[in-house]
Short mmCIF file of C-alpha atoms and ligand atoms in Angstrom, two decimals:
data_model
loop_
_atom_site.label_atom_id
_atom_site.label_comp_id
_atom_site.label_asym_id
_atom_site.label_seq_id
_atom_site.Cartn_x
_atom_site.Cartn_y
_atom_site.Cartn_z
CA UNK V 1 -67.48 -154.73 -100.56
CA UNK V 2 -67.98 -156.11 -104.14
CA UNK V 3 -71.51 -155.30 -105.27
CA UNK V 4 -72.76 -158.30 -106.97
CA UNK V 5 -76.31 -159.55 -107.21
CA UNK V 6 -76.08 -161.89 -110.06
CA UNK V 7 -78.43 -165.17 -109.42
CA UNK V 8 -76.93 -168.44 -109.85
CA UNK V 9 -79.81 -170.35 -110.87
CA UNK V 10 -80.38 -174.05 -110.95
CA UNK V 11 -83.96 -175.82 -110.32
CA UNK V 12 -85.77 -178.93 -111.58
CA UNK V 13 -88.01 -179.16 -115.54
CA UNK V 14 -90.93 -181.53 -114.90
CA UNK V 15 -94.72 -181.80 -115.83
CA UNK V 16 -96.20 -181.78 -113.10
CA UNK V 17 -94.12 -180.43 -110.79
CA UNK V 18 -95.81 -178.23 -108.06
CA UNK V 19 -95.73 -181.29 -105.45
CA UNK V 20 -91.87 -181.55 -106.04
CA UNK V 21 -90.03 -180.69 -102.67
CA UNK V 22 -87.04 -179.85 -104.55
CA UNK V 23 -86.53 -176.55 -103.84
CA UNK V 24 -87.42 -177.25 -99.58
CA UNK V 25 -84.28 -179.50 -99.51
CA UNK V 26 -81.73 -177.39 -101.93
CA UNK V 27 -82.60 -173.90 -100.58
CA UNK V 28 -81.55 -175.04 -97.05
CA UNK V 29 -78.79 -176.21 -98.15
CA UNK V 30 -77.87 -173.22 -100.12
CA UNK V 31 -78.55 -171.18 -96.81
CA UNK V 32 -76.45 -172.82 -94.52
CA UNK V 33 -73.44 -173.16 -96.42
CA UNK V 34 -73.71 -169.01 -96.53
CA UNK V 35 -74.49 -169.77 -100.31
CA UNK V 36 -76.67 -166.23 -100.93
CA UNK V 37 -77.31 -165.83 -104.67
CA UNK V 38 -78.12 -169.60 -105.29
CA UNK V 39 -81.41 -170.13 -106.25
CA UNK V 40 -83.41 -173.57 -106.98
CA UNK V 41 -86.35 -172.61 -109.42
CA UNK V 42 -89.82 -175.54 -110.10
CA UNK V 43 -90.00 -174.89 -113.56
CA UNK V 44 -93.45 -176.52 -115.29
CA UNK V 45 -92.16 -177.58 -118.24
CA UNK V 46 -94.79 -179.50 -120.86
CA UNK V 47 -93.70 -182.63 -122.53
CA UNK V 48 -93.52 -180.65 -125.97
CA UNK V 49 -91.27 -177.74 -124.78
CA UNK V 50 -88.04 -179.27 -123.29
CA UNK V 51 -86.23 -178.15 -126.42
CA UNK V 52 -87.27 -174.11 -125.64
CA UNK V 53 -86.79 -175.05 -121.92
CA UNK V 54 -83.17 -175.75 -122.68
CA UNK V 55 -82.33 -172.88 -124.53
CA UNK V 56 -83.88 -170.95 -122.19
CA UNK V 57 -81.41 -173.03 -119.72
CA UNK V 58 -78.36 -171.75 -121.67
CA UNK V 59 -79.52 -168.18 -122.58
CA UNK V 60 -80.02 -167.33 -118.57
CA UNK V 61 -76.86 -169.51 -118.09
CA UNK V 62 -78.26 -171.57 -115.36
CA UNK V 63 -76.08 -173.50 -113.40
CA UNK V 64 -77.43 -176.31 -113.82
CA UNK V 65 -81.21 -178.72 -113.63
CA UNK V 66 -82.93 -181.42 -112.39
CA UNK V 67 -85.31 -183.39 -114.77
CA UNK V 68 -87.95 -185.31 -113.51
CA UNK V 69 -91.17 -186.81 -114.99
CA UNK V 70 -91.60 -186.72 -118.53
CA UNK V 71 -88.84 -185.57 -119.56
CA UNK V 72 -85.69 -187.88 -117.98
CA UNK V 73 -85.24 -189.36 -121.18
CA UNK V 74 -86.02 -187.49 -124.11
CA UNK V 75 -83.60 -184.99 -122.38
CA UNK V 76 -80.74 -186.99 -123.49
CA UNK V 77 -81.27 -185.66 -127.14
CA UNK V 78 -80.07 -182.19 -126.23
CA UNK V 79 -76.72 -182.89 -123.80
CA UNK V 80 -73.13 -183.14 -125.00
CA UNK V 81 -72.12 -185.46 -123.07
CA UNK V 82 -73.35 -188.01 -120.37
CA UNK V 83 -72.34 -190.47 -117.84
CA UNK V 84 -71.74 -194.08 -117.89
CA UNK V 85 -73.92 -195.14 -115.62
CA UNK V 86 -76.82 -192.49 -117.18
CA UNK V 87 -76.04 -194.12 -120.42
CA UNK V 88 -76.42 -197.84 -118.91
CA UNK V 89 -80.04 -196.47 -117.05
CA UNK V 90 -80.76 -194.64 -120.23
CA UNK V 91 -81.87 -191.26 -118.73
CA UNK V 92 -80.73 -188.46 -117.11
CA UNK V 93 -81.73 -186.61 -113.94
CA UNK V 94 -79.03 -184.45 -113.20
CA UNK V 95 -77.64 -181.83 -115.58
CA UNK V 96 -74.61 -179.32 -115.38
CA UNK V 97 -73.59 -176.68 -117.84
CA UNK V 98 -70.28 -176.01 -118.20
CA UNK V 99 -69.97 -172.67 -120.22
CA UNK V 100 -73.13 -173.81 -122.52
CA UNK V 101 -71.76 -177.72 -122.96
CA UNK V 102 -74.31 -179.90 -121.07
CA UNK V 103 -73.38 -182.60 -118.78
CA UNK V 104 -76.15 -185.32 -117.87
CA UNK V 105 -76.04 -187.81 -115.06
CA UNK V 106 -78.68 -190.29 -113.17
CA UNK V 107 -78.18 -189.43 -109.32
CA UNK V 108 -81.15 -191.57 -108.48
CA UNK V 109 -79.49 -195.06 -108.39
CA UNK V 110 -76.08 -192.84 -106.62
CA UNK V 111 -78.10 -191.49 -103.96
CA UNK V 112 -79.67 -195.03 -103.65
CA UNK V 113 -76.02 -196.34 -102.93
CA UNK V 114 -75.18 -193.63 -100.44
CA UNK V 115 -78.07 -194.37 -98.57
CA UNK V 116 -76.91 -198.24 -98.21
CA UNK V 117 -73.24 -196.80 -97.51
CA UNK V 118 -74.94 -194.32 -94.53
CA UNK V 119 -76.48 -197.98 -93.11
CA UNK V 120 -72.78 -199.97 -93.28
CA UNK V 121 -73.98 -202.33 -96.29
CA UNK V 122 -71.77 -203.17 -99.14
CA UNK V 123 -73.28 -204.53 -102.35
CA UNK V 124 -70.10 -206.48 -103.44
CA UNK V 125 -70.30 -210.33 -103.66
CA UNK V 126 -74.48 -209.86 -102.53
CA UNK V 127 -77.70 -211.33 -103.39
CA UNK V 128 -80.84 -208.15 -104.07
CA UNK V 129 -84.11 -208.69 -104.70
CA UNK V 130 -85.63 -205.48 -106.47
CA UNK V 131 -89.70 -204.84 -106.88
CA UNK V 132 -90.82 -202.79 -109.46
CA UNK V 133 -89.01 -201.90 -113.07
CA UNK V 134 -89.88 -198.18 -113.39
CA UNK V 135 -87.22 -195.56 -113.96
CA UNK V 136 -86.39 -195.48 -110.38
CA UNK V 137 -85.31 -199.19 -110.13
CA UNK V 138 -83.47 -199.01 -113.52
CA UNK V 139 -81.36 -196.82 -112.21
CA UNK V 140 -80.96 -198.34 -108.40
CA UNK V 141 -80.25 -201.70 -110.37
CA UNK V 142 -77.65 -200.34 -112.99
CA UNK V 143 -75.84 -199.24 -109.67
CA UNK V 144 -75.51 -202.02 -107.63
CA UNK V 145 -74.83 -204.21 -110.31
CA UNK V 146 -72.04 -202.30 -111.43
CA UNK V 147 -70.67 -201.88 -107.72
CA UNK V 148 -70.52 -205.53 -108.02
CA UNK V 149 -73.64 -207.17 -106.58
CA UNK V 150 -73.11 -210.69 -107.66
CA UNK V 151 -77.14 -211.27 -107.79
CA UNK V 152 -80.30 -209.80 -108.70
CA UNK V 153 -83.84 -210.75 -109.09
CA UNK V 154 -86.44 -208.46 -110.46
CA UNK V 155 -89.87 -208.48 -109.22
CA UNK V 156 -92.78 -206.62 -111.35
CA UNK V 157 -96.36 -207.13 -112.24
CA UNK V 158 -95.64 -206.54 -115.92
CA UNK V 159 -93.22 -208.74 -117.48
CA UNK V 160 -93.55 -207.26 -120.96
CA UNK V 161 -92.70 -203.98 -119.57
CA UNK V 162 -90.05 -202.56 -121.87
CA UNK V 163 -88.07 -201.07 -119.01
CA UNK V 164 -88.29 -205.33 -117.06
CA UNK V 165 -87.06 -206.32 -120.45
CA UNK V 166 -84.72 -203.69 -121.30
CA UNK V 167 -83.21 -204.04 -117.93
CA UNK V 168 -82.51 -207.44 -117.70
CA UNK V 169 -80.77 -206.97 -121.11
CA UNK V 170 -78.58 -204.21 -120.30
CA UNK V 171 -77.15 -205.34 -116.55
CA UNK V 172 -76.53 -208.88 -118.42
CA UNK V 173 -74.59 -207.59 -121.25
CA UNK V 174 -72.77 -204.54 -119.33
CA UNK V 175 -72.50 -206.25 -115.76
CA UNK V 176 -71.03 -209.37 -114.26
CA UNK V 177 -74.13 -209.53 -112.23
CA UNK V 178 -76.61 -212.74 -112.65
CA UNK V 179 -80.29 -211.62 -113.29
CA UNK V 180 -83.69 -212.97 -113.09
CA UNK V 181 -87.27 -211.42 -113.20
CA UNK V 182 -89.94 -213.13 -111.43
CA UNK V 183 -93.76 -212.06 -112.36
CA UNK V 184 -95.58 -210.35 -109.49
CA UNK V 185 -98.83 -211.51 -109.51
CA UNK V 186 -99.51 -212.89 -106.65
CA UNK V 187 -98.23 -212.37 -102.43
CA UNK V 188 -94.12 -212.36 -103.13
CA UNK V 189 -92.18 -214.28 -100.97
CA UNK V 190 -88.35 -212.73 -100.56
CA UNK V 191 -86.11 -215.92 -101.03
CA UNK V 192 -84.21 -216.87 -98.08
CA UNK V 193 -81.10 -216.07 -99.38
CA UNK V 194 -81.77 -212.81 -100.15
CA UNK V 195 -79.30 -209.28 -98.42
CA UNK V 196 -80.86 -206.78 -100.03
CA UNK V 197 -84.93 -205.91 -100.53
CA UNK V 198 -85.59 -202.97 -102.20
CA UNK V 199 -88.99 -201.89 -102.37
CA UNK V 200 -88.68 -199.33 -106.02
CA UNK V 201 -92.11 -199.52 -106.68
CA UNK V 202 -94.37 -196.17 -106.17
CA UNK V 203 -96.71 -198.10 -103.49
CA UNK V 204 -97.01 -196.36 -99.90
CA UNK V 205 -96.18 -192.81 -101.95
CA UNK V 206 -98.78 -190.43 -100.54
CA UNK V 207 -101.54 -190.21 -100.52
CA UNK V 208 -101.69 -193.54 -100.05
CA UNK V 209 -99.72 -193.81 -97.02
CA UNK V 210 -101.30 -197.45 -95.90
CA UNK V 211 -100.94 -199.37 -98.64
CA UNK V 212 -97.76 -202.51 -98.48
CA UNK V 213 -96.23 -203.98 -101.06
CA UNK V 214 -97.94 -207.35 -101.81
CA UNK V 215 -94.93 -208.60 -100.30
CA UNK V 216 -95.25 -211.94 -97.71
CA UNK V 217 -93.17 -209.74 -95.11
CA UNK V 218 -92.38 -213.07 -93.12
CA UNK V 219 -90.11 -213.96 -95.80
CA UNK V 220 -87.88 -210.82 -94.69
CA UNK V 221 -85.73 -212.00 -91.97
CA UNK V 222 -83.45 -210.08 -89.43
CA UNK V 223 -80.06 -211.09 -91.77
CA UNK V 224 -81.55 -208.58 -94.61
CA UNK V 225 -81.60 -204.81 -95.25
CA UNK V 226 -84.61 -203.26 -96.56
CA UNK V 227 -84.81 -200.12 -98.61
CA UNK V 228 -87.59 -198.11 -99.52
CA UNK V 229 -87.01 -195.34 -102.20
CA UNK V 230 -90.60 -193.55 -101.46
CA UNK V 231 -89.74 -190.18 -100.20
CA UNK V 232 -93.31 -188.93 -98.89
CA UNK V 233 -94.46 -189.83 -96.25
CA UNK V 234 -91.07 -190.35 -94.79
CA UNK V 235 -91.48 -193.30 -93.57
CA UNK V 236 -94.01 -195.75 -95.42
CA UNK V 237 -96.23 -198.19 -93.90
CA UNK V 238 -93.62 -200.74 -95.23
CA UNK V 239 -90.51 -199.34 -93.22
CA UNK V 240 -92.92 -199.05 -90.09
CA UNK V 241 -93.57 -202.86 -90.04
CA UNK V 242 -90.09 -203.47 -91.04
CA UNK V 243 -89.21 -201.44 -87.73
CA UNK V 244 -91.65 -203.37 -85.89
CA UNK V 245 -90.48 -206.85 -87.01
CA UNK V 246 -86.73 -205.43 -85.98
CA UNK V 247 -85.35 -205.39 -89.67
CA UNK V 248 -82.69 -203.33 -90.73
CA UNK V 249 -83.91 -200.81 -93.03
CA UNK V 250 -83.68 -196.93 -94.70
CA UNK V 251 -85.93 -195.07 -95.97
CA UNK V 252 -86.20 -193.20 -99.38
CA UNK V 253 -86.42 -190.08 -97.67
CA UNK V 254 -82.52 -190.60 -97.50
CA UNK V 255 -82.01 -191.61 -101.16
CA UNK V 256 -83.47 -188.31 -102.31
CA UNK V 257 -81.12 -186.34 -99.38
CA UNK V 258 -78.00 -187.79 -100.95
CA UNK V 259 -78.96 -187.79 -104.52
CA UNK V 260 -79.82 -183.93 -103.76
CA UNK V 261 -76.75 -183.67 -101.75
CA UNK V 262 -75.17 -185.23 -105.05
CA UNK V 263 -76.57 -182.64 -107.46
CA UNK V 264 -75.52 -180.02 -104.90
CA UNK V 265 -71.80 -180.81 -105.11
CA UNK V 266 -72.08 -181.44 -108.87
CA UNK V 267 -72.99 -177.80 -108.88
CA UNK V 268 -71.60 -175.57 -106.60
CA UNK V 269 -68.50 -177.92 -105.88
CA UNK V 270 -69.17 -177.68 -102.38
CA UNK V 271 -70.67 -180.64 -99.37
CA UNK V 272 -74.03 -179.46 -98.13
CA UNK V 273 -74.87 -180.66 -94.93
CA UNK V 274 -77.72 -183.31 -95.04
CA UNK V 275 -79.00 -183.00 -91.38
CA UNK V 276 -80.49 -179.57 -92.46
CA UNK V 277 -82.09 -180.51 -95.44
CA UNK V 278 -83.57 -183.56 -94.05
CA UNK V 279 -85.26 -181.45 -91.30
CA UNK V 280 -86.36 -178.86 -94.09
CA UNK V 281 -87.82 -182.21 -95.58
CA UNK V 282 -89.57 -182.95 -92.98
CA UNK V 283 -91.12 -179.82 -91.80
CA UNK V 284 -92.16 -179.41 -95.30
CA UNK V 285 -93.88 -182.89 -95.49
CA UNK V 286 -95.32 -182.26 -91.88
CA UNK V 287 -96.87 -178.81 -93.05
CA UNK V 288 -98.63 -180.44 -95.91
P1 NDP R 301 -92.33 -195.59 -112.66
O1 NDP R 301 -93.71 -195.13 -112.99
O2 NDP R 301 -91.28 -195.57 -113.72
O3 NDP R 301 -92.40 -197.11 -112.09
C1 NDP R 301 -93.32 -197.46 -111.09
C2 NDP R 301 -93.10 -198.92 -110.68
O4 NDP R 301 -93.97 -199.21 -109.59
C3 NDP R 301 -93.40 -199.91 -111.77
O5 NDP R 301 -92.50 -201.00 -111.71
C4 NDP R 301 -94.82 -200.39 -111.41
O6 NDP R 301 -95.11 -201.71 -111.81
C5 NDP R 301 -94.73 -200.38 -109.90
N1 NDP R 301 -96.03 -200.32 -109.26
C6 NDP R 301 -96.89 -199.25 -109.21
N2 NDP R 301 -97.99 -199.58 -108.49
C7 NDP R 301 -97.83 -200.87 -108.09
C8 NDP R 301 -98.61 -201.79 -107.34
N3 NDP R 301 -99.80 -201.44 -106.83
N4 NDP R 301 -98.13 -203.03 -107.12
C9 NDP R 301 -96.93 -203.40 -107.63
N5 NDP R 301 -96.14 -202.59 -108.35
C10 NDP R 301 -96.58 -201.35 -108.59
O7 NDP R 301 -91.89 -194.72 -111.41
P2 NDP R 301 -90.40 -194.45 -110.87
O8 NDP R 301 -89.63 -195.73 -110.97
O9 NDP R 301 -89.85 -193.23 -111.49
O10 NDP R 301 -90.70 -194.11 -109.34
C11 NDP R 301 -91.10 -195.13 -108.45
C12 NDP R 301 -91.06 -194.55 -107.05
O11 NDP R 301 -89.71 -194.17 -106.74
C13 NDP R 301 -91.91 -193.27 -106.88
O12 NDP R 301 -92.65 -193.41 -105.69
C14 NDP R 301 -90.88 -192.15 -106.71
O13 NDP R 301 -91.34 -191.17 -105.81
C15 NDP R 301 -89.71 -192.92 -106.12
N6 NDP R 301 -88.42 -192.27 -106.37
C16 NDP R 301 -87.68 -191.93 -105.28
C17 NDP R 301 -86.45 -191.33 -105.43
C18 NDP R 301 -85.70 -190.96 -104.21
O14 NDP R 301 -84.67 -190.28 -104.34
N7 NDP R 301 -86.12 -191.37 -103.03
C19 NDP R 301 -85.87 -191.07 -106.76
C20 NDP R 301 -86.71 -191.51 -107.85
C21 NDP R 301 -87.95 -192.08 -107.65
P3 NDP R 301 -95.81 -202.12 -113.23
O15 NDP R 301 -94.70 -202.05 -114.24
O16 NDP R 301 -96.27 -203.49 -112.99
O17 NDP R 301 -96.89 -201.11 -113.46
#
């Protein structure tokens, strides 16, 4: 039998990082698909040191890395070459090296659109009304729009927000999608002719497991899908009521599956199976 114990390493770059579950979801996967020398590393890399964390990257020829907060844009300086769509969102989470030429892609926004694949909903020809205008629902936005959502309304607290403002920008000059923005400050109610409610803001992340969106949640009728992108808990106090009510609805605990599932394929060219990392998920979460 060939004798080879060479690591292939990938992992996620982030500041902090210790909470990230990363590793829980992409190590299961690595075991089950008989994947033995794979290894997914939490690196705590400071804002100030992406540059040596990269060329650390390419001297111990990792396969490949996640990049998470603060570094999912400034990243962009040191890749060869990056996607569309990661161009549109302007930042990268997902990065492959290909004999020492980077590759950058968002799979935030792609594991977003599995998720509403995985629940039967199309985007084409549909109406979305998105809370929040952080990173996450740049990205979500970017890809429904260019999957041909014919409608989208952002909701945020800050208008002047350069990613609000950015965004609008960027889906109206690179998408045929309409788009308005609609100040949060007060209880939102979803308009009635709303399909898709996406809740991309980080309220309900843990700890603060109770807290709702300040979201009239009468306004969500049994014709629309929700989807919440908050991975911990997994499920928010949001998808509970939405589960209650008898609204169709995912949670973001499945947007970061597929988006990992995503960054798995982009790496070792293979399908990991998503049943076993979400149960790694969870008994991680649970264990907390
Ligand atoms: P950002 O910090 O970039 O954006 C946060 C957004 O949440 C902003 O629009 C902010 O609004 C809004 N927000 C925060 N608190 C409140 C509040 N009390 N009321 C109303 N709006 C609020 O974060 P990200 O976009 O990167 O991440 C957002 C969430 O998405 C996080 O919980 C993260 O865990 C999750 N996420 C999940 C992924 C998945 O795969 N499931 C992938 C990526 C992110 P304002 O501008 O007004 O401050």
């Amino acid at each position: 039998m060939e004798q080879n114990y060479l690591d292939n390493l990938v992992g996620v770059f982030g500041h902090p990082v210790a909470e990230n579950p990363g590793v829980v979801i992409q190590e299961a996967a690595f075991e089950h698909m008989g994947l033995k020398r794979w290894r997914f590393l939490t690196i705590d890399v400071e804002k100030d040191q992406l540059g040596d964390a990269i060329r650390g990257l390419k001297a111990f020829k990792m396969r490949g890395i996640n990049c998470t907060i603060p570094h999912k844009i400034e990243v962009m300086d040191y890749l060869d070459e990056v996607s569309e769509a990661a161009r549109l969102i302007g930042a990268v989470n997902t990065i492959v090296n290909t004999n020492g030429k980077l590759f950058g892609d968002n799979t935030d926004g792609k594991g977003f659109m599995m998720s509403l694949k995985s629940n039967n909903i199309s985007v084409q020809g549909k109406k979305a009304v998105v809370f929040g205008a952080g990173g996450a629902a740049r990205a979500i936005c970017v890809e429904m729009a260019l999957a041909g959502l014919s409608q989208i309304t952002i909701v945020n607290r800050v208008e002047d927000r350069a990613l609000g403002d950015a965004l609008t920008a960027i889906l109206r000059n690179n998408t045929g999608a309409q788009v308005s923005y609609a100040d949060w400050s007060g209880l939102h109610s979803v308009s009635a002719d709303a399909d898709i409610v996406v809740n991309a803001t980080s309220v309900g992340l843990y700890p603060n497991v109770n807290e709702l969106p300040n979201i009239d949640l009468g306004s969500i009728k049994p014709n629309m899908f929700v989807q919440d992108v908050i991975p911990n808990p997994t499920e928010t106090a949001l998808i509970k009521k939405m589960r209650k009510m008898g609204i169709s609805c995912a949670t973001g605990a499945g947007m970061l599956i597929n988006q990992a599932a995503i960054n798995i394929k982009m790496w070792t060219g293979m399908e990991p199976d998503k049943d076993v990392m979400y149960r790694a998920l969870e008994k991680a979460l649970r264990q907390e």
